[in-house]
Structure formats: C-alpha cells, structure tokens
Tab-separated table of C-alpha atoms in Angstrom:
chain	number	residue	atom	x	y	z
V	1	MET	CA	-33.573	-123.880	-6.906
V	2	SER	CA	-36.152	-121.110	-6.768
V	3	GLY	CA	-33.523	-118.791	-5.187
V	4	LEU	CA	-31.121	-119.404	-8.108
V	5	LYS	CA	-33.803	-118.544	-10.665
V	6	LEU	CA	-34.684	-115.330	-8.814
V	7	LYS	CA	-31.017	-114.277	-8.788
V	8	GLN	CA	-30.668	-114.923	-12.550
V	9	LYS	CA	-33.820	-112.934	-13.241
V	10	ARG	CA	-32.470	-109.945	-11.315
V	11	SER	CA	-29.201	-110.109	-13.291
V	12	LYS	CA	-31.087	-109.994	-16.599
V	13	ILE	CA	-33.127	-106.972	-15.459
V	14	GLU	CA	-29.982	-105.064	-14.378
V	15	ALA	CA	-28.263	-105.915	-17.692
V	16	PHE	CA	-31.282	-104.653	-19.614
V	17	GLU	CA	-31.319	-101.390	-17.656
V	18	GLU	CA	-27.589	-100.868	-18.303
V	19	GLU	CA	-28.160	-101.499	-22.039
V	20	GLU	CA	-30.935	-98.864	-22.052
V	21	GLU	CA	-28.588	-96.335	-20.406
V	22	VAL	CA	-25.913	-96.991	-23.042
V	23	ASP	CA	-28.319	-96.667	-25.978
V	24	GLU	CA	-29.808	-93.355	-24.638
V	25	ILE	CA	-28.558	-90.348	-26.791
V	26	PRO	CA	-28.642	-87.060	-24.873
V	27	VAL	CA	-30.028	-83.968	-26.684
V	28	LYS	CA	-27.337	-81.293	-26.647
V	29	GLN	CA	-28.472	-77.889	-25.310
V	30	TYR	CA	-26.978	-74.518	-26.341
V	31	PHE	CA	-26.061	-73.859	-22.710
V	32	SER	CA	-25.845	-76.988	-20.561
V	33	ASP	CA	-25.440	-75.078	-17.284
V	34	PRO	CA	-26.807	-71.492	-17.358
V	35	LYS	CA	-25.057	-70.649	-14.098
V	36	ASN	CA	-21.597	-71.357	-15.477
V	37	VAL	CA	-21.922	-70.316	-19.124
V	38	PRO	CA	-21.653	-66.569	-19.853
V	39	GLY	CA	-23.934	-64.820	-22.298
V	40	THR	CA	-27.316	-66.174	-21.232
V	41	SER	CA	-30.163	-64.345	-19.556
V	42	THR	CA	-31.440	-67.473	-17.818
V	43	LYS	CA	-30.634	-66.459	-14.238
V	44	THR	CA	-31.824	-67.831	-10.939
V	45	SER	CA	-30.186	-65.250	-8.646
V	46	GLU	CA	-31.746	-62.137	-7.148
V	47	ASN	CA	-30.217	-60.097	-10.011
V	48	GLU	CA	-32.538	-61.672	-12.579
V	49	PRO	CA	-34.159	-58.939	-14.736
V	50	ALA	CA	-37.866	-58.280	-14.629
V	51	ASP	CA	-40.162	-60.359	-16.803
V	52	ASN	CA	-40.069	-57.746	-19.574
V	53	ALA	CA	-38.584	-58.217	-23.023
V	54	LEU	CA	-36.874	-54.807	-23.050
V	55	ALA	CA	-35.273	-55.377	-19.639
V	56	GLN	CA	-34.192	-58.898	-20.629
V	57	LEU	CA	-32.656	-57.621	-23.853
V	58	GLU	CA	-30.778	-54.831	-22.067
V	59	TYR	CA	-29.479	-57.340	-19.529
V	60	GLU	CA	-28.389	-59.760	-22.253
V	61	LEU	CA	-26.465	-57.007	-24.051
V	62	GLN	CA	-24.477	-56.268	-20.903
V	63	GLN	CA	-23.081	-59.802	-20.577
V	64	PRO	CA	-19.328	-60.409	-21.076
V	65	GLN	CA	-20.085	-62.595	-24.130
V	66	LEU	CA	-23.005	-62.083	-26.476
V	67	ASN	CA	-25.489	-64.828	-27.317
V	68	VAL	CA	-26.958	-63.767	-30.650
V	69	HIS	CA	-29.459	-66.630	-30.621
V	70	GLU	CA	-30.816	-65.548	-27.237
V	71	ILE	CA	-30.921	-61.895	-28.365
V	72	GLY	CA	-32.899	-62.898	-31.462
V	73	ARG	CA	-35.279	-65.014	-29.375
V	74	ILE	CA	-35.974	-62.149	-26.937
V	75	ILE	CA	-36.630	-59.711	-29.789
V	76	THR	CA	-38.877	-62.124	-31.696
V	77	GLU	CA	-40.965	-63.101	-28.680
V	78	GLY	CA	-41.080	-59.496	-27.452
V	79	MET	CA	-42.447	-58.261	-30.774
V	80	MET	CA	-44.964	-61.107	-30.960
V	81	GLU	CA	-46.158	-60.244	-27.449
V	82	LYS	CA	-46.082	-56.506	-28.357
V	83	GLN	CA	-43.552	-55.732	-25.625
V	84	LEU	CA	-41.039	-54.478	-28.191
V	85	SER	CA	-41.307	-52.190	-31.199
V	86	ASP	CA	-38.935	-50.666	-33.721
V	87	GLU	CA	-39.002	-47.398	-31.740
V	88	SER	CA	-38.178	-49.059	-28.412
V	89	LEU	CA	-35.332	-51.042	-30.000
V	90	GLY	CA	-33.906	-47.852	-31.516
V	91	GLU	CA	-34.154	-46.028	-28.193
V	92	LEU	CA	-32.364	-48.885	-26.439
V	93	ALA	CA	-29.598	-48.827	-29.065
V	94	ARG	CA	-29.098	-45.067	-28.581
V	95	LYS	CA	-29.077	-45.458	-24.808
V	96	LEU	CA	-26.468	-48.215	-24.870
V	97	ALA	CA	-24.381	-46.373	-27.480
V	98	LYS	CA	-23.890	-43.472	-25.039
V	99	SER	CA	-23.046	-45.578	-21.996
V	100	ILE	CA	-21.538	-48.836	-23.255
V	101	GLN	CA	-17.733	-49.020	-23.120
V	102	GLY	CA	-17.485	-51.599	-25.893
V	103	ILE	CA	-19.490	-54.358	-27.568
V	104	PRO	CA	-18.629	-57.794	-26.109
V	105	ASN	CA	-17.345	-60.651	-28.261
V	106	ILE	CA	-19.351	-63.396	-29.946
V	107	ASP	CA	-18.038	-66.973	-29.868
V	108	VAL	CA	-18.105	-67.428	-33.639
V	109	TRP	CA	-16.614	-70.939	-33.547
V	110	ASN	CA	-19.234	-72.251	-31.132
V	111	LEU	CA	-21.996	-70.443	-33.011
V	112	ALA	CA	-20.970	-72.037	-36.328
V	113	ASP	CA	-20.762	-75.458	-34.687
V	114	GLU	CA	-24.235	-75.195	-33.210
V	115	LEU	CA	-25.721	-73.954	-36.488
V	116	SER	CA	-24.149	-76.845	-38.424
V	117	LYS	CA	-25.692	-79.366	-36.027
V	118	GLY	CA	-29.118	-77.759	-36.316
V	119	VAL	CA	-29.305	-77.083	-32.599
V	120	LEU	CA	-29.977	-73.351	-33.083
V	121	ASP	CA	-32.716	-71.631	-35.037
V	122	SER	CA	-30.830	-69.706	-37.730
V	123	ARG	CA	-33.706	-67.240	-38.081
V	124	LEU	CA	-33.234	-66.065	-34.503
V	125	VAL	CA	-29.477	-65.767	-35.076
V	126	VAL	CA	-30.106	-63.497	-38.089
V	127	ILE	CA	-32.463	-61.285	-36.073
V	128	GLY	CA	-29.977	-61.061	-33.204
V	129	ASN	CA	-27.152	-60.161	-35.577
V	130	ALA	CA	-29.304	-57.516	-37.293
V	131	PHE	CA	-29.961	-55.761	-33.984
V	132	LEU	CA	-26.275	-55.907	-33.033
V	133	TRP	CA	-25.388	-54.361	-36.392
V	134	ASN	CA	-27.759	-51.456	-35.704
V	135	LEU	CA	-26.245	-51.085	-32.233
V	136	LEU	CA	-22.760	-50.975	-33.742
V	137	LYS	CA	-23.732	-48.235	-36.218
V	138	THR	CA	-25.329	-46.172	-33.460
V	139	SER	CA	-22.236	-46.577	-31.287
V	140	VAL	CA	-19.955	-45.467	-34.121
V	141	SER	CA	-22.121	-42.384	-34.701
V	142	ALA	CA	-21.992	-41.522	-30.993
V	143	VAL	CA	-18.212	-41.894	-30.947
V	144	ARG	CA	-17.893	-39.705	-34.049
V	145	ASP	CA	-20.043	-36.973	-32.480
V	146	LYS	CA	-17.957	-37.015	-29.308
V	147	PHE	CA	-14.761	-36.882	-31.337
V	148	GLU	CA	-15.984	-33.863	-33.332
V	149	GLN	CA	-16.941	-32.039	-30.136
V	150	TYR	CA	-13.542	-32.811	-28.661
V	151	HIS	CA	-11.819	-31.731	-31.877
V	152	HIS	CA	-13.612	-28.377	-31.868
V	153	LYS	CA	-12.691	-27.803	-28.216
V	154	VAL	CA	-9.045	-28.630	-28.879
V	155	SER	CA	-9.054	-26.404	-31.968
V	156	ARG	CA	-10.481	-23.508	-29.979
V	157	ILE	CA	-7.940	-23.957	-27.179
V	158	SER	CA	-5.153	-24.128	-29.739
V	159	SER	CA	-6.446	-21.017	-31.504
V	160	ASN	CA	-6.686	-19.117	-28.219
V	161	ALA	CA	-3.126	-20.102	-27.356
V	162	THR	CA	-1.978	-18.967	-30.785
V	163	THR	CA	-3.809	-15.681	-30.410
V	164	SER	CA	-2.212	-14.945	-27.052
V	165	THR	CA	1.337	-15.891	-28.030
V	166	LYS	CA	1.823	-15.549	-31.793
V	167	VAL	CA	-0.359	-12.651	-32.964
V	168	ASP	CA	1.843	-10.006	-34.505
V	169	PHE	CA	1.727	-7.158	-36.965
V	170	VAL	CA	2.255	-8.107	-40.618
V	171	SER	CA	2.401	-5.102	-42.939
V	172	SER	CA	1.716	-7.227	-46.034
V	173	ARG	CA	-1.882	-7.605	-44.819
V	174	VAL	CA	-2.421	-3.909	-45.561
V	175	GLN	CA	-2.292	-2.128	-48.912
V	176	PRO	CA	-0.968	1.440	-49.434
V	177	GLY	CA	-3.758	4.015	-49.233
V	178	GLU	CA	-6.166	1.503	-47.688
V	179	HIS	CA	-6.106	3.174	-44.253
V	180	LEU	CA	-5.974	6.861	-45.021
V	181	VAL	CA	-6.937	9.376	-42.335
V	182	PRO	CA	-8.673	12.187	-44.270
V	183	GLU	CA	-7.723	15.773	-43.681
V	184	GLY	CA	-9.936	17.431	-41.096
V	185	ARG	CA	-10.101	20.516	-38.937
V	186	PHE	CA	-7.061	19.569	-36.874
V	187	PHE	CA	-5.749	16.286	-38.261
V	188	ARG	CA	-3.513	15.990	-41.276
V	189	LYS	CA	-4.147	13.658	-44.185
V	190	THR	CA	-2.018	10.620	-43.383
V	191	ASP	CA	-1.500	7.131	-44.771
V	192	LEU	CA	-1.050	5.012	-41.648
V	193	LEU	CA	0.999	2.433	-43.542
V	194	ASP	CA	3.617	5.090	-44.314
V	195	VAL	CA	3.906	5.884	-40.607
V	196	PHE	CA	4.130	2.185	-39.775
V	197	HIS	CA	7.091	1.682	-42.114
V	198	GLN	CA	8.967	4.532	-40.411
V	199	VAL	CA	8.736	3.054	-36.910
V	200	VAL	CA	11.659	1.009	-35.594
V	201	PHE	CA	9.977	-1.473	-33.264
V	202	ARG	CA	11.625	-3.011	-30.241
V	203	LYS	CA	12.524	-6.631	-30.860
V	204	THR	CA	11.344	-7.762	-27.422
V	205	GLY	CA	7.961	-6.018	-27.498
V	206	ASP	CA	4.655	-7.826	-27.914
V	207	VAL	CA	1.850	-6.689	-30.192
V	208	PHE	CA	0.513	-4.212	-27.623
V	209	ASN	CA	3.904	-2.622	-27.006
V	210	LYS	CA	4.298	-2.283	-30.760
V	211	SER	CA	0.837	-0.783	-31.040
V	212	LYS	CA	1.779	1.886	-28.493
V	213	GLN	CA	4.954	2.684	-30.407
V	214	PHE	CA	2.999	3.071	-33.621
V	215	ILE	CA	0.152	5.089	-32.083
V	216	ARG	CA	2.661	7.451	-30.495
V	217	ALA	CA	4.572	7.825	-33.769
V	218	TYR	CA	1.333	8.726	-35.533
V	219	LEU	CA	-0.240	11.056	-32.959
V	220	VAL	CA	2.857	13.195	-32.373
V	221	ARG	CA	2.664	14.214	-36.053
V	222	ALA	CA	-1.071	13.858	-36.628
V	223	THR	CA	-2.280	17.409	-35.910
V	224	THR	CA	-1.501	20.944	-37.003
V	225	PRO	CA	0.099	22.284	-34.888
V	226	ARG	CA	1.442	19.124	-33.381
V	227	CYS	CA	0.684	20.216	-29.818
V	228	ALA	CA	-3.023	20.361	-30.742
V	229	VAL	CA	-3.150	16.650	-29.969
V	230	TRP	CA	-2.928	17.659	-26.288
V	231	HIS	CA	-6.614	18.560	-26.394
V	232	PHE	CA	-7.772	15.085	-27.349
V	233	SER	CA	-8.443	12.061	-25.219
V	234	LEU	CA	-10.260	8.747	-25.407
V	235	ARG	CA	-12.404	8.409	-22.334
V	236	GLN	CA	-12.950	4.758	-21.485
V	237	SER	CA	-15.919	5.514	-19.219
V	238	GLY	CA	-17.408	8.206	-21.456
V	239	THR	CA	-17.074	10.943	-18.833
V	240	SER	CA	-14.257	13.112	-17.562
V	241	HIS	CA	-13.868	15.915	-15.043
V	242	LYS	CA	-11.447	17.631	-17.445
V	243	LYS	CA	-13.850	19.516	-19.691
V	244	ILE	CA	-10.990	21.053	-21.636
V	245	LEU	CA	-10.326	17.684	-23.264
V	246	GLN	CA	-12.226	16.532	-26.318
V	247	ASP	CA	-12.778	13.020	-27.599
V	248	ILE	CA	-10.572	12.119	-30.513
V	249	PRO	CA	-12.649	12.359	-33.738
V	250	HIS	CA	-14.478	9.150	-34.608
V	251	HIS	CA	-13.129	8.940	-38.143
V	252	VAL	CA	-9.560	9.139	-36.823
V	253	LEU	CA	-10.132	6.541	-34.107
V	254	ASP	CA	-12.005	4.135	-36.398
V	255	THR	CA	-9.302	4.305	-39.071
V	256	LEU	CA	-6.579	3.803	-36.479
V	257	LEU	CA	-8.277	0.794	-34.843
V	258	HIS	CA	-9.105	-0.854	-38.159
V	259	PHE	CA	-5.511	-0.438	-39.299
V	260	LEU	CA	-4.238	-2.189	-36.156
V	261	LEU	CA	-6.797	-4.987	-36.561
V	262	SER	CA	-5.829	-5.459	-40.209
V	263	LEU	CA	-2.169	-5.793	-39.260
V	264	CYS	CA	-3.230	-8.650	-36.947
V	265	GLY	CA	-5.360	-10.342	-39.610
V	266	LEU	CA	-8.646	-9.334	-37.934
V	267	GLY	CA	-9.638	-6.493	-40.229
V	268	ASP	CA	-12.452	-8.233	-42.138
V	269	ARG	CA	-15.578	-6.097	-41.976
V	270	GLU	CA	-17.708	-9.257	-41.680
V	271	LEU	CA	-16.486	-9.694	-38.097
V	272	ALA	CA	-18.692	-6.768	-37.090
V	273	LEU	CA	-21.772	-8.778	-38.203
V	274	ASN	CA	-23.573	-11.786	-36.769
V	275	PHE	CA	-23.029	-15.219	-38.292
V	276	GLU	CA	-26.558	-15.263	-39.745
V	277	GLU	CA	-25.846	-12.012	-41.599
V	278	LEU	CA	-22.802	-13.306	-43.481
V	279	ASN	CA	-22.838	-13.553	-47.264
V	280	VAL	CA	-22.079	-17.184	-48.113
V	281	ARG	CA	-20.589	-16.209	-51.482
V	282	THR	CA	-17.720	-14.153	-50.075
V	283	ARG	CA	-14.096	-15.226	-49.768
V	284	PHE	CA	-14.255	-14.636	-46.012
V	285	PHE	CA	-17.103	-17.133	-45.563
V	286	GLY	CA	-15.233	-19.798	-47.508
V	287	THR	CA	-12.160	-19.526	-45.292
V	288	LEU	CA	-14.077	-20.236	-42.073
V	289	GLY	CA	-14.388	-24.023	-42.478
V	290	GLU	CA	-15.839	-26.944	-44.388
V	291	ASN	CA	-19.310	-27.065	-42.789
V	292	ASP	CA	-21.685	-24.662	-41.062
V	293	GLU	CA	-20.868	-25.880	-37.561
V	294	ALA	CA	-17.126	-25.428	-38.072
V	295	ARG	CA	-17.677	-22.064	-39.763
V	296	GLN	CA	-19.793	-20.724	-36.921
V	297	THR	CA	-17.293	-21.927	-34.314
V	298	GLU	CA	-14.398	-20.262	-36.135
V	299	PHE	CA	-16.414	-17.098	-36.744
V	300	GLU	CA	-17.380	-16.727	-33.077
V	301	HIS	CA	-13.748	-17.276	-32.078
V	302	LEU	CA	-12.507	-14.600	-34.490
V	303	LYS	CA	-15.251	-12.208	-33.441
V	304	THR	CA	-14.429	-12.624	-29.742
V	305	THR	CA	-10.722	-12.191	-30.427
V	306	ARG	CA	-11.426	-9.050	-32.447
V	307	GLU	CA	-13.531	-7.531	-29.659
V	308	ASN	CA	-10.815	-8.238	-27.107
V	309	MET	CA	-8.168	-6.693	-29.348
V	310	ILE	CA	-10.291	-3.576	-29.914
V	311	ALA	CA	-10.619	-3.072	-26.156
V	312	ARG	CA	-6.863	-3.433	-25.702
V	313	PHE	CA	-6.081	-1.098	-28.614
V	314	ARG	CA	-8.459	1.554	-27.231
V	315	THR	CA	-6.602	1.358	-23.941
V	316	CYS	CA	-3.338	1.825	-25.834
V	317	VAL	CA	-4.717	4.962	-27.514
V	318	THR	CA	-5.783	6.367	-24.136
V	319	ASP	CA	-2.394	5.641	-22.599
V	320	VAL	CA	-0.499	7.234	-25.486
V	321	LEU	CA	-2.644	10.390	-25.410
V	322	ASN	CA	-1.959	10.692	-21.679
V	323	GLU	CA	1.771	10.239	-22.306
V	324	ILE	CA	1.784	12.874	-25.058
V	325	ARG	CA	0.396	15.436	-22.627
V	326	GLU	CA	3.619	14.935	-20.686
V	327	MET	CA	5.666	15.927	-23.759
V	328	PRO	CA	6.758	19.603	-23.969
V	329	TYR	CA	6.188	21.465	-27.219
V	330	ASN	CA	9.029	23.446	-28.739
V	331	TYR	CA	7.324	26.270	-30.617
V	332	ALA	CA	10.582	27.180	-32.366
V	333	SER	CA	11.064	23.777	-33.981
V	334	GLN	CA	7.321	22.994	-33.826
V	335	GLU	CA	8.051	19.542	-32.424
V	336	LEU	CA	6.854	17.591	-29.419
V	337	LEU	CA	9.834	16.623	-27.273
V	338	PRO	CA	10.297	13.512	-25.135
V	339	PRO	CA	8.969	13.799	-21.557
V	340	PRO	CA	11.548	15.556	-19.319
V	341	ARG	CA	11.279	12.888	-16.584
V	342	GLY	CA	12.717	15.098	-13.849
V	343	LYS	CA	14.844	17.281	-16.101
V	344	ARG	CA	14.271	21.010	-16.375
V	345	VAL	CA	12.319	22.321	-19.355
V	346	ASP	CA	13.591	25.281	-21.379
V	347	HIS	CA	10.626	27.593	-20.889
V	348	GLN	CA	12.073	30.163	-23.282
V	349	GLN	CA	11.276	27.923	-26.253
V	350	CYS	CA	9.054	25.222	-24.759
V	351	VAL	CA	5.657	25.092	-23.145
V	352	THR	CA	4.006	22.187	-21.387
V	353	TRP	CA	0.412	21.042	-21.350
V	354	ARG	CA	0.259	21.755	-17.633
V	355	GLN	CA	1.176	25.404	-18.235
V	356	TYR	CA	-1.393	25.756	-20.972
V	357	GLU	CA	-4.104	24.023	-18.923
V	358	THR	CA	-3.400	26.274	-15.930
V	359	LEU	CA	-3.756	29.412	-18.052
V	360	VAL	CA	-7.029	28.195	-19.575
V	361	LYS	CA	-8.448	27.537	-16.108
V	362	LYS	CA	-7.407	31.039	-15.022
V	363	CYS	CA	-9.288	32.519	-17.946
V	364	GLU	CA	-12.303	30.412	-17.014
V	365	SER	CA	-12.325	31.445	-13.361
V	366	ASN	CA	-11.094	35.020	-13.890
V	367	PRO	CA	-11.529	36.259	-17.484
V	368	SER	CA	-9.552	39.405	-16.818
V	369	LYS	CA	-7.876	41.397	-19.577
V	370	GLU	CA	-4.451	40.327	-18.318
V	371	ASN	CA	-5.303	36.628	-18.365
V	372	LEU	CA	-6.989	36.789	-21.766
V	373	GLU	CA	-4.035	38.632	-23.289
V	374	ALA	CA	-1.616	36.075	-21.820
V	375	LYS	CA	-3.641	33.266	-23.332
V	376	GLN	CA	-3.846	35.042	-26.675
V	377	GLU	CA	-0.083	35.448	-26.742
V	378	LEU	CA	0.456	31.785	-25.884
V	379	ASP	CA	-1.981	30.714	-28.582
V	380	TYR	CA	-0.007	32.759	-31.070
V	381	GLN	CA	3.252	31.099	-30.012
V	382	LEU	CA	1.668	27.683	-30.272
V	383	ARG	CA	0.109	28.662	-33.600
V	384	PHE	CA	-3.329	27.677	-32.474
V	385	THR	CA	-5.923	28.979	-34.886
V	386	TYR	CA	-8.963	30.964	-33.807
V	387	GLU	CA	-11.057	27.938	-34.768
V	388	MET	CA	-9.170	25.742	-32.326
V	389	ASP	CA	-9.515	28.391	-29.650
V	390	ILE	CA	-13.300	28.484	-30.102
V	391	GLU	CA	-13.443	24.675	-29.850
V	392	ILE	CA	-11.537	24.796	-26.568
V	393	GLU	CA	-13.850	27.456	-25.206
V	394	ASP	CA	-16.834	25.315	-26.183
V	395	GLY	CA	-15.300	22.468	-24.239
V	396	ILE	CA	-15.076	24.663	-21.158
V	397	ASP	CA	-18.735	25.575	-21.345
V	398	LYS	CA	-19.903	21.933	-21.566
C-alpha cells in the first residue's frame, strides 16, 4: 500500500515538472548561436579582436553581414568608456574607405522584425546606421578621387597619343603678316605664311618632314644673295670647329620656330611662362579646363609638348642648313640648285660651298696677293657685299 502511494507521488511530481517546462517562455536573443550567425563580434576563437572598442568596431565592419545594433553598441560603450572619439571614428572611416572592397549587406527584414518585437535597442541601431552612413560618404569620396586621378592619366595618355600621331600643320591658325621676318643685313623681309602657301607638301610626310620642306623653301630664298645662307648654321651644342660659319640671327630663328609652333596649335605665348604666372582673365586660361587641377595638368602637357617640338624643329633647321651647303649656286641665274648627288657641276656658271670654303681657308693660312685677288673675284661673282665679307673675316678671327 505504501509502495503504491510512493509511485503515485512520483508521477505527480514528474507531471508538475513537465507542466513547468511547457509553460516556460524562452527570451529570444538577437543571435542565438554566435558561432554560426554572421555579423557578430562575439568570438571565442583565437582570432577574437583585442579588448578595445576601436579594434572591435573595425573587426565588426569586416564581417560578411553587418550588425548595425552591435556596431551602435560598440560605439556607444566605447565613447562612454572614452576609448572612442569623433576623430578616431573619422580616421577609421577614412582607413576603411581606402582598403574596403565594398560595404557588406544588412539583413533589413530581420532587423525590422527584431525592432518590432522590442528585442533591440532602437537607439543603438540609429547610432550604428549613422556611422555606416558616414563610412559610405567617405568611401564614395575616395572612389571619386581615384576616378579623377585615373581620368587625368587616361586623358594625358590620349593627348600624348594624339600629339604623336595627329599633329599637323593648319594654315588657318596663322594670320597674314603675323609672322613677318623683318629685313636685316642679309635676310629679306618675308611673310612666312606666303612661303608656306607656295610649298607643295608630300602627302605621305609627317609634320617634321613637312617642316623640313618649308624651312628649305624659305631659306633658299631668304638671303641676298641667296648663297649667303651658306654662312649660317644652328649649332646644337653651341660650339663648332668651323669658325667661318655664323649662327642664324635670333630674330630669324625665333620667328621661324614660332611660325611652326603656331601651325601646330602651340604658338600661345603663355606656354613660355609657368602656370602660376598665367593671367586668369585670358582666353588661353579659359580653354585649359574647368578647374585649377585640370588646367594645370593640361598646361603642363602643352608646355612639355611645345618644348619637345621646339627641339625637333631646331634639329630640322640644322639639317636643312647643312643640306643647303650641298647645293651649288648659279651666279648667272642667282639661284641655288638641287644637290648634284654624284653628277658633275658646271663650274663655268656654278660654285659650291666647298670651293668657297677652301678659298677662304687659303686666304686665312696664306693671305697672298694671288689668293686675296681670287677671293675678291669670287665674291664679285657671288655678289657678296663688302659688309658680308667683313663679317666672314670676323668669323675667321674668332
């Protein structure tokens, strides 16, 4: 009898315990299992960040799914414990903006569900979202800066490619009388645009081949007499063992180079200045770009291109002057003839630079009456003036 009562008592106790288990209502947590739910900084592995609010926040922001409530909690507690400040948060945002590949997603559906049930503190969610908004703005600014740098690099590469392949002479860039070589001791007064219009350029030539054609067309008619151009050179190194040669006058060279640059669209005088010296009210300044950074980039590109073109054009002038000294002069027609290139020269009516140079050297080494008379006769045939003769003698004495 006592055994039956004990058994019934045990049954009642077990039934009561089962009823308590049924009536128990579990409190739902935001993350039931931190190990399996992404987006939480609650870690138990060896990769757990240091016990520092800034390190915890950085770790949380690198998770595959963002937990805005946890981010807000870390920021709030970090600021209360003085581990975080507005400056440190801004520095972290700038750091992540440069290195982060993209901002992870937020589970909006789950977040709304938890907020509606009152499980989450909405104040922490607002703080977390505010920081993420600042991070997004910083990231967008970083992307924009990188894009502008890339755009400028691409623009410069494109401009360089255009300069090397598409630069050509355009006569409409020059006005009549704008590039006028004034009359001097030896050089005639000449409008370079008139000479340019008379040249028939080769269709297959590039801008430097065309420049040689034009320079030759000008120099063979530039002086009086035309063979006087023999005496001029453009020394690239500034020195020469041939003392009989003179440098081409600066006003002639400057006008010639500026004319060639203007034909290429690089004739603006501002390109000889520095960017800081430019007048912001000029038409040239307005064509450089929409902001100072773009203007300076374009200006430096144009300036570099101009300097390279000047060097190439100077080389063209030197080459043409050397070629002209291979051209015989017909003192009957008073014309420079094409180089003989192996053909015999009619010495009865023509004289070459080599002949003239040899006679000058003879007079220098042996100023005998015979040599001086021979030179005087040749000068008369070539119609060299006494003034030219004195200039040549001065060149010998240098």
